[in-house]
Each structure stands twice: as structure tokens, then as C-alpha cells.
Amino acid sequence: MPVSAIYLREGMKKLKRMLIHAYTKFNLGDDLFVKLLCERYPDTHFVLPARSEYKQCFASLSNLTLYPIESIWVRGIRKVLKKLKLGSIDIQKVLLKRLARRCDGVVQIGGSVFMQGARWKEDYAWKLDVFDSRKPYFVLGANFGPYKDDTFYVRHRELFSTYTDICFRDRYSYDLFKDLGNVRLAPDIIFQHAKPDNPRNGKYVVISVIKPSDRESLKDFDAMYYNKIKEIAVAFAEEGYGVKLMSFCEYEGDEEAVKAIHSLIPQVYADRVNMYFYKTNLEEAVGLLASSGMIVATRFHAMILGWVFGKPVFPIAYSEKTTNVMNDAGFTGAYADLKAMDSLDPEEVVRSLNTNTLNVSVLARQAERHFEKLDNYLGKNNNAKEASAALNPGVFARRGHES
């Protein structure tokens, strides 16, 4: 619905204008976060700083305005500043700071957005400078860590105490900060994703992959991981299944990993194993997962979406965020730890076709709790409290694995 139409419907009531702080590197999971947020609040005007290519990704969201952070005129200003020997001025930060001042608040939505990297102090200072501490700041769907030292934790504890609301997606993160009073817990936001109207189980398996060496803790695992994924793909091909090697995020090396694994597939199985690269077509990518017969999920949100769509899922855990959520969700099916999967029998993965589903209907209702405080601020009537009224605050339903 056009913004002008919303104004008329609300009797000229002023729309709230919210800045979205998100990971905008064309990662399927993070892009779904933004989509679900905007769809939940059609009467709110959202602004997302992102590359102009995101117009394709979010073309259906009439209440979202893209703020092109790498537009021609921004690059032009940067060149002018460089000629004037003012290159130390971060024009992008200046523009984002002005944009934040013009908004009524900030929604930071994402998953692993509080990890300790080499430049975390610079990133921390950047956030303090850009965002107006006098305006509401909501954090939805995140987990905290991994982190290496107490300074990282203490500084973020200080920062979090100034925020309006923080809703973590895993108990580990929640327990670190639950005494602050503004911290809550709910299952991952993607549990809120709608199920397909006419679900089908295609005769193919989606294998979502990553490039292990893109992560500091997995620098030496590329060759082992690629070879094991190749073995799993071949095992499914031998059972008559098609295989889709799927990239969720080119920027993080998924596409490179898909190509490397595909090059290992023996020629006799080549016609059964295909590559799929997510770029900007969210609906197409989600549809591929929703119509599959099974999902082998290294990507965290491949696991979540597989459960939501009622698919057998074999998770490959590359970090504690995966195992934390598996535990919180009560998943008791077979899975692999990426670092130890050299000994994994591919036939164990194939057998999971018949065992590794999970009923997530309760988790889907609980996931709505992420939005409770934001609903109140944006004036949206919601059923989130009703969805969790019978449950203890911050406690996930425990649902076992089902065959």
C-alpha cells in the first residue's frame, strides 16, 4: 500500500518512520528478517540503508524506502573530500547519522550481530556516534557472541542497558543479560515465516553450504568439508534424488564453496547435482527450500526454514548458535558437528529422510514475542502475549523429534 494511502486511511495520522539496522550483504536469512519486519507493520514507514540492488529483493514492500549508501552522488562527495584532503571524513557515517536523526527510532534486526571481531571497538564507537541515544532502539532476533574477552561483554552490557528492548533468540545469550530488565527471549524470528499454501515434497534434496575458512574458527576445514558434502550428495544421487547445492550468501563465500564441491562430483552423477545461487530473488530461493524433499543444513536458517516447512532436516553445526537453538527447540534428531564430520557416514544423512522432522507450531507462536515491545511502540494490536500467556516468560516449548 502506498504511503500516501496509509496517511488517508489513518485520518492524516503521522506515520512513524523507523530506521532498520541490518546486515545487508544479500544473505538469505537476514533479508528474510527485513521482509518479515516490514510485512508485520504495513502502517509504518521503514528506511533501510543498503545498496540499490536491494530494490529487486524488496520490490513488494511498499512501506520500505531504500537509502542507497553507495550511490553515485555519495561516491562523488567522497572523491571531492579526497581532493580537498578531507578523506578522513566518513561521509557514509555522516549521512547515516543525519538519517537516524530524522527517524523516530531504530530496529536492529538480525542474528549473529554481536560477535567479537578484530575491529569491534571501531564498530562499537561507530554505533555510539551514529544512533541517537534519546530515541527508542529495539534489538530483535539476535544472539550474543562468540566473544573472547570480558571487555567486549562489559562494554555491550553498558550499551544494552540504554536500549529500549532486546529480544534474544537463544537462552545462552538471554542468560548473559537477563538481569538488565529490558532483555527477553523468544525463538528465532524465521519461525514466523508462513508455510506454503500447497506444500509438496520434490524428489530432490537441498544442501546449503558454507565456506568454512571464511570463519576464523574453521580456517583449516575447507577440504574435509567439501569432500564430505560431495560424498553426501553422491549418496543421495545413488538413491535416485536430485541434489541442489545452495548458496545463501555470495559475500561470505557460499557461492565459491558450491562451485568447489560441484567440481568434485563424479561425472556419472553430474546430471543429478545442480548449483543454486541466491542473489536477490527471495521468493524463488524460499520456494526451492519449501518444495524440497529434505534439507541438509549448514546454514542456520536453512535449518529453521526446513523445520517450518515440515521437511526432514539434517543440521551441520558450525557454531554454538546452531546447537544452542537445536537444544532450545528440543530437536533430538541426527546432526553433525562440522569440525568432526570427517567420520560421518553419508548413509546416516540419507536415513534422516525418515526421521528428522520437528513440529514447530508452538515455537512459531512463541517467536511472535520478539515483537511485543515494538508492537506497543508502533501501536499495533497483536496476539503475541496471548501466544505465550500459558508459558513461563523466556521459556521455549520443548518439542521432541518426530518421525
Coordinates of C-alpha atoms in Angstrom, one line a residue:
M1 CA 0.0 0.0 0.0
P2 CA 1.5 3.4 -0.9
V3 CA 2.5 5.6 2.0
S4 CA 0.0 8.3 0.9
A5 CA -2.9 5.8 1.1
I6 CA -1.8 4.9 4.6
Y7 CA -2.0 8.5 5.6
L8 CA -5.5 8.8 4.3
R9 CA -6.7 5.6 6.0
E10 CA -5.3 6.8 9.3
G11 CA -7.0 10.2 9.1
M12 CA -3.8 12.0 8.4
K13 CA -2.2 10.4 11.5
K14 CA 1.6 10.8 11.2
L15 CA 3.3 7.6 10.4
K16 CA 6.3 6.5 12.5
R17 CA 9.5 6.4 10.5
M18 CA 11.8 3.7 11.6
L19 CA 15.4 3.1 10.6
I20 CA 16.3 -0.6 10.0
H21 CA 19.8 -1.5 11.1
A22 CA 20.5 -4.9 9.4
Y23 CA 23.2 -7.0 7.7
T24 CA 22.8 -6.0 4.0
K25 CA 25.1 -8.4 2.2
F26 CA 22.4 -10.3 0.3
N27 CA 22.3 -13.1 2.9
L28 CA 19.0 -15.0 2.6
G29 CA 18.3 -15.3 6.3
D30 CA 19.0 -11.6 7.0
D31 CA 16.9 -10.5 4.0
L32 CA 14.0 -12.5 5.3
F33 CA 14.3 -10.7 8.6
V34 CA 13.8 -7.4 6.9
K35 CA 10.9 -8.7 4.8
L36 CA 9.0 -10.2 7.8
L37 CA 9.5 -7.0 9.8
C38 CA 8.1 -4.7 7.1
E39 CA 5.2 -7.1 6.3
R40 CA 4.2 -7.1 10.0
Y41 CA 3.9 -3.3 10.2
P42 CA 2.4 -2.1 6.9
D43 CA 1.4 1.2 8.5
T44 CA 5.0 2.0 9.5
H45 CA 7.5 3.7 7.1
F46 CA 10.8 1.8 7.2
V47 CA 14.1 3.1 5.9
L48 CA 16.9 0.7 5.1
P49 CA 20.5 1.9 4.3
A50 CA 21.6 -0.6 1.6
R51 CA 22.9 -1.0 -1.9
S52 CA 20.5 -0.1 -4.7
E53 CA 20.3 -3.7 -5.8
Y54 CA 18.1 -4.4 -2.8
K55 CA 15.3 -2.7 -4.8
Q56 CA 14.9 -6.0 -6.6
C57 CA 14.9 -8.0 -3.4
F58 CA 12.2 -5.9 -1.6
A59 CA 10.2 -4.8 -4.6
S60 CA 7.0 -6.0 -2.9
L61 CA 7.4 -3.9 0.2
S62 CA 5.7 -0.5 -0.4
N63 CA 6.4 0.7 3.1
L64 CA 10.2 0.3 2.7
T65 CA 12.5 3.0 1.4
L66 CA 16.0 2.1 0.4
Y67 CA 18.7 4.7 1.3
P68 CA 21.4 3.9 -1.2
I69 CA 24.7 4.0 0.8
E70 CA 26.8 3.6 -2.3
S71 CA 25.0 5.8 -4.8
I72 CA 26.8 7.8 -7.5
W73 CA 26.4 11.1 -5.6
V74 CA 27.8 9.6 -2.4
R75 CA 30.9 8.3 -4.3
G76 CA 31.1 11.8 -5.9
I77 CA 31.2 13.5 -2.5
R78 CA 33.8 11.1 -1.3
K79 CA 36.1 12.0 -4.3
V80 CA 35.6 15.7 -3.6
L81 CA 36.6 15.3 0.0
K82 CA 39.6 13.3 -1.0
K83 CA 40.7 16.1 -3.4
L84 CA 40.3 18.6 -0.6
K85 CA 42.4 16.4 1.6
L86 CA 39.4 15.7 3.8
G87 CA 39.5 12.0 3.1
S88 CA 39.4 11.1 6.8
I89 CA 35.7 12.3 6.9
D90 CA 33.5 9.3 6.7
I91 CA 30.7 10.7 4.5
Q92 CA 28.7 7.5 4.8
K93 CA 28.6 7.8 8.6
V94 CA 27.7 11.5 8.4
L95 CA 24.8 10.7 6.1
L96 CA 23.6 7.8 8.2
K97 CA 23.8 10.0 11.3
R98 CA 21.5 12.6 9.7
L99 CA 19.1 9.9 8.5
A100 CA 18.9 8.4 12.1
R101 CA 18.1 11.9 13.4
R102 CA 15.1 12.1 11.0
C103 CA 13.7 8.7 12.2
D104 CA 11.6 8.0 15.2
G105 CA 13.6 5.1 16.3
V106 CA 15.8 2.2 15.2
V107 CA 15.1 -1.5 14.8
Q108 CA 18.2 -3.6 14.7
I109 CA 17.2 -7.0 13.3
G110 CA 19.5 -9.9 12.7
G111 CA 21.1 -13.0 14.1
S112 CA 24.8 -13.0 14.8
V113 CA 25.2 -9.3 15.1
F114 CA 27.2 -9.2 18.3
M115 CA 30.3 -11.2 17.5
Q116 CA 33.7 -10.1 18.7
G117 CA 35.7 -9.3 15.5
A118 CA 39.1 -7.7 15.1
R119 CA 37.5 -4.2 14.7
W120 CA 34.8 -4.5 17.3
K121 CA 36.0 -1.3 19.2
E122 CA 35.7 0.7 16.0
D123 CA 32.3 -0.7 15.2
Y124 CA 31.2 -0.1 18.8
A125 CA 32.3 3.6 18.6
W126 CA 30.6 3.9 15.2
K127 CA 27.3 2.8 16.6
L128 CA 27.5 5.2 19.5
D129 CA 28.2 8.1 17.2
V130 CA 25.5 7.3 14.5
F131 CA 22.5 6.4 16.6
D132 CA 20.7 9.0 18.8
S133 CA 20.6 7.5 22.3
R134 CA 17.5 9.6 23.1
K135 CA 15.4 7.7 20.6
P136 CA 14.0 4.2 21.0
Y137 CA 16.3 1.4 20.0
F138 CA 15.0 -2.2 19.6
V139 CA 17.1 -5.3 19.0
L140 CA 15.2 -8.3 17.6
G141 CA 16.3 -11.8 16.8
A142 CA 20.0 -11.6 17.9
N143 CA 22.4 -13.9 19.7
F144 CA 25.4 -12.7 21.6
G145 CA 28.9 -13.9 20.8
P146 CA 31.1 -15.7 20.4
Y147 CA 33.4 -13.3 22.3
K148 CA 36.9 -13.7 23.6
D149 CA 37.4 -11.3 26.5
D150 CA 35.3 -9.7 29.2
T151 CA 35.8 -6.2 27.9
F152 CA 33.7 -7.0 24.9
Y153 CA 31.0 -8.3 27.2
V154 CA 31.2 -5.4 29.7
R155 CA 31.0 -2.7 27.0
H156 CA 28.0 -4.3 25.4
R157 CA 26.3 -4.7 28.7
E158 CA 26.7 -1.0 29.2
L159 CA 25.3 -0.3 25.7
F160 CA 22.4 -2.8 26.1
S161 CA 21.3 -1.1 29.4
T162 CA 20.5 2.0 27.3
Y163 CA 18.3 0.2 24.7
T164 CA 14.5 0.1 24.8
D165 CA 14.2 -3.6 24.2
I166 CA 16.4 -6.6 23.4
C167 CA 14.9 -9.9 22.5
F168 CA 17.5 -12.7 22.0
R169 CA 16.8 -15.9 20.1
D170 CA 18.8 -18.3 22.3
R171 CA 18.9 -19.0 26.1
Y172 CA 22.7 -18.7 26.3
S173 CA 22.6 -15.0 25.2
Y174 CA 19.5 -14.3 27.3
D175 CA 21.1 -15.6 30.5
L176 CA 24.1 -13.3 30.0
F177 CA 22.0 -10.2 30.2
K178 CA 18.6 -11.2 31.7
D179 CA 19.1 -9.2 34.9
L180 CA 19.1 -5.9 32.9
G181 CA 15.3 -5.8 32.9
N182 CA 14.9 -4.9 29.2
V183 CA 16.1 -8.3 27.9
R184 CA 13.7 -11.0 26.7
L185 CA 13.8 -14.4 25.0
A186 CA 11.9 -15.9 22.1
P187 CA 12.6 -18.5 19.3
D188 CA 14.2 -17.3 16.1
I189 CA 12.1 -14.8 14.1
I190 CA 12.1 -17.0 11.0
F191 CA 9.9 -19.5 12.8
Q192 CA 7.2 -16.8 12.0
H193 CA 7.6 -17.5 8.3
A194 CA 4.4 -18.6 6.6
K195 CA 4.1 -22.2 5.4
P196 CA 3.4 -22.7 1.7
D197 CA -0.3 -23.0 0.8
N198 CA 0.2 -26.1 -1.3
P199 CA 3.3 -27.8 0.1
R200 CA 4.9 -30.5 -2.0
N201 CA 7.9 -32.8 -1.5
G202 CA 10.0 -32.8 -4.6
K203 CA 12.3 -35.6 -5.4
Y204 CA 15.4 -33.5 -4.6
V205 CA 17.5 -32.6 -1.6
V206 CA 18.8 -29.1 -0.9
I207 CA 22.2 -29.0 0.7
S208 CA 23.0 -25.5 2.0
V209 CA 26.8 -25.0 2.2
I210 CA 29.3 -22.5 3.6
K211 CA 33.0 -21.8 3.0
P212 CA 34.4 -22.8 6.4
S213 CA 37.6 -20.8 6.1
D214 CA 35.5 -17.6 5.9
R215 CA 35.2 -18.1 9.7
E216 CA 38.2 -17.7 11.9
S217 CA 37.5 -20.9 13.9
L218 CA 37.2 -23.0 10.8
K219 CA 40.3 -22.0 8.8
D220 CA 41.6 -25.5 8.1
F221 CA 38.3 -27.3 7.3
D222 CA 37.5 -26.4 3.7
A223 CA 39.0 -29.6 2.0
M224 CA 37.5 -32.0 4.5
Y225 CA 34.1 -30.3 4.5
Y226 CA 33.9 -30.0 0.7
N227 CA 34.8 -33.7 0.3
K228 CA 32.2 -34.8 2.8
I229 CA 29.4 -32.8 1.3
K230 CA 30.4 -34.3 -2.1
E231 CA 30.0 -37.8 -0.5
I232 CA 26.6 -36.9 0.9
A233 CA 25.5 -35.5 -2.5
V234 CA 26.6 -38.7 -4.2
A235 CA 24.8 -40.8 -1.6
F236 CA 21.5 -39.1 -2.3
A237 CA 22.1 -39.3 -6.1
E238 CA 22.6 -43.0 -5.8
E239 CA 19.2 -43.2 -4.1
G240 CA 17.6 -41.5 -7.1
Y241 CA 17.3 -38.0 -5.6
G242 CA 18.3 -34.8 -7.3
V243 CA 20.6 -32.5 -5.3
K244 CA 20.7 -28.7 -5.2
L245 CA 23.9 -27.3 -3.7
M246 CA 22.7 -24.0 -2.4
S247 CA 24.5 -20.7 -1.7
F248 CA 22.8 -18.4 0.8
C249 CA 25.3 -15.6 0.6
E250 CA 27.9 -15.0 -2.1
Y251 CA 29.7 -12.3 0.1
E252 CA 30.5 -14.9 2.7
G253 CA 31.9 -17.5 0.3
D254 CA 28.9 -19.8 -0.1
E255 CA 29.0 -19.5 -3.9
E256 CA 32.7 -20.3 -4.0
A257 CA 32.0 -23.3 -1.8
V258 CA 29.2 -24.6 -4.1
K259 CA 31.4 -24.4 -7.1
A260 CA 34.3 -26.2 -5.4
I261 CA 32.0 -29.0 -4.2
H262 CA 30.3 -29.3 -7.6
S263 CA 33.7 -29.7 -9.2
L264 CA 34.3 -32.8 -7.1
I265 CA 31.1 -34.6 -8.2
P266 CA 31.9 -37.7 -10.3
Q267 CA 30.8 -37.3 -13.9
V268 CA 28.4 -40.2 -13.6
Y269 CA 26.3 -38.2 -11.1
A270 CA 26.7 -34.7 -12.7
D271 CA 23.3 -34.6 -14.2
R272 CA 21.7 -35.1 -10.7
V273 CA 23.7 -32.5 -8.8
N274 CA 23.0 -28.8 -9.6
M275 CA 24.0 -25.4 -8.2
Y276 CA 21.7 -22.7 -6.9
F277 CA 22.9 -19.2 -6.0
Y278 CA 20.7 -16.8 -4.0
K279 CA 21.1 -13.3 -5.3
T280 CA 18.0 -11.1 -4.9
N281 CA 15.0 -13.4 -5.6
L282 CA 13.8 -14.2 -2.1
E283 CA 10.6 -15.9 -3.3
E284 CA 12.4 -18.2 -5.7
A285 CA 15.0 -19.2 -3.1
V286 CA 12.4 -19.9 -0.3
G287 CA 10.3 -21.8 -2.8
L288 CA 13.3 -24.1 -3.6
L289 CA 13.5 -25.0 0.1
A290 CA 9.8 -25.3 0.5
S291 CA 9.4 -27.8 -2.3
S292 CA 12.4 -30.0 -1.5
G293 CA 12.2 -33.5 -0.1
M294 CA 14.8 -32.8 2.6
I295 CA 17.3 -30.2 3.6
V296 CA 20.9 -30.8 4.7
A297 CA 21.5 -27.5 6.5
T298 CA 24.9 -26.0 7.2
R299 CA 23.3 -22.5 7.1
F300 CA 21.4 -21.8 10.3
H301 CA 18.3 -20.5 8.5
A302 CA 18.2 -23.4 6.1
M303 CA 17.6 -25.5 9.3
I304 CA 14.9 -23.2 10.6
L305 CA 13.1 -22.9 7.3
G306 CA 13.3 -26.7 6.8
W307 CA 11.5 -27.2 10.2
V308 CA 8.9 -24.5 9.4
F309 CA 8.1 -26.2 6.1
G310 CA 7.9 -29.6 7.7
K311 CA 10.9 -31.1 6.0
P312 CA 13.4 -33.6 7.3
V313 CA 16.5 -31.6 8.3
F314 CA 20.0 -32.8 8.9
P315 CA 21.8 -29.9 10.5
I316 CA 25.6 -29.5 10.2
A317 CA 26.5 -27.3 13.1
Y318 CA 29.4 -24.9 12.5
S319 CA 29.0 -22.8 15.6
E320 CA 27.3 -22.9 19.0
K321 CA 24.4 -20.7 17.8
T322 CA 23.2 -23.8 15.9
T323 CA 23.4 -26.2 18.8
N324 CA 22.0 -23.7 21.2
V325 CA 18.9 -23.3 19.1
M326 CA 18.6 -27.0 18.5
N327 CA 18.6 -27.6 22.2
D328 CA 16.1 -24.8 22.8
A329 CA 13.8 -26.2 20.2
G330 CA 14.0 -29.7 21.6
F331 CA 15.5 -31.2 18.4
T332 CA 16.7 -34.7 19.1
G333 CA 17.3 -35.9 15.5
A334 CA 20.7 -36.8 14.0
Y335 CA 23.1 -34.0 13.1
A336 CA 26.8 -33.4 12.6
D337 CA 29.4 -31.1 14.1
L338 CA 31.3 -29.6 11.1
K339 CA 34.7 -29.9 12.8
A340 CA 34.1 -33.6 13.4
M341 CA 32.2 -34.7 10.3
D342 CA 35.2 -36.4 8.6
S343 CA 33.9 -39.6 10.2
L344 CA 30.3 -39.0 9.2
D345 CA 28.7 -41.9 7.3
P346 CA 26.7 -40.3 4.4
E347 CA 24.2 -43.1 4.7
E348 CA 23.3 -41.7 8.2
V349 CA 22.3 -38.5 6.4
V350 CA 20.2 -40.4 3.9
R351 CA 18.4 -42.3 6.7
S352 CA 17.4 -39.0 8.2
L353 CA 14.9 -38.7 5.3
N354 CA 12.5 -40.7 7.5
T355 CA 13.3 -39.3 11.0
N356 CA 14.5 -35.7 11.2
T357 CA 11.3 -33.6 11.2
L358 CA 10.2 -31.3 14.0
N359 CA 6.8 -29.9 15.0
V360 CA 7.4 -26.1 15.4
S361 CA 3.8 -24.9 15.7
V362 CA 4.4 -23.8 19.3
L363 CA 7.8 -22.3 18.5
A364 CA 6.1 -20.2 15.7
R365 CA 3.6 -18.8 18.2
Q366 CA 6.4 -18.0 20.7
A367 CA 8.5 -16.4 18.1
E368 CA 5.9 -13.6 17.8
R369 CA 7.1 -12.5 21.3
H370 CA 10.1 -10.8 19.6
F371 CA 7.7 -8.0 18.5
E372 CA 5.8 -7.4 21.8
K373 CA 7.5 -4.1 22.7
L374 CA 7.8 -2.9 19.2
D375 CA 4.1 -3.6 18.7
N376 CA 3.3 -1.4 21.7
Y377 CA 5.6 1.4 20.3
L378 CA 4.1 1.3 16.8
G379 CA 0.5 1.0 18.1
K380 CA -0.1 -2.5 16.6
N381 CA -2.7 -4.7 18.2
N382 CA -1.2 -8.2 18.5
N383 CA -1.7 -11.6 19.9
A384 CA 1.9 -12.2 21.0
K385 CA 1.0 -12.0 24.7
E386 CA -1.8 -14.5 24.1
A387 CA 0.5 -16.8 22.3
S388 CA 2.8 -17.0 25.3
A389 CA 0.4 -16.4 28.1
A390 CA 0.4 -20.1 29.2
L391 CA 4.2 -20.3 29.1
N392 CA 6.7 -19.1 31.6
P393 CA 8.5 -15.9 30.4
G394 CA 11.5 -16.7 28.3
V395 CA 10.9 -20.4 28.3
F396 CA 10.8 -22.3 25.0
A397 CA 8.4 -25.1 24.5
R398 CA 10.2 -28.4 24.4
R399 CA 9.1 -30.5 21.4
G400 CA 10.7 -33.7 20.6
H401 CA 11.8 -35.0 17.2
E402 CA 9.0 -36.7 15.2
S403 CA 9.2 -39.4 12.5

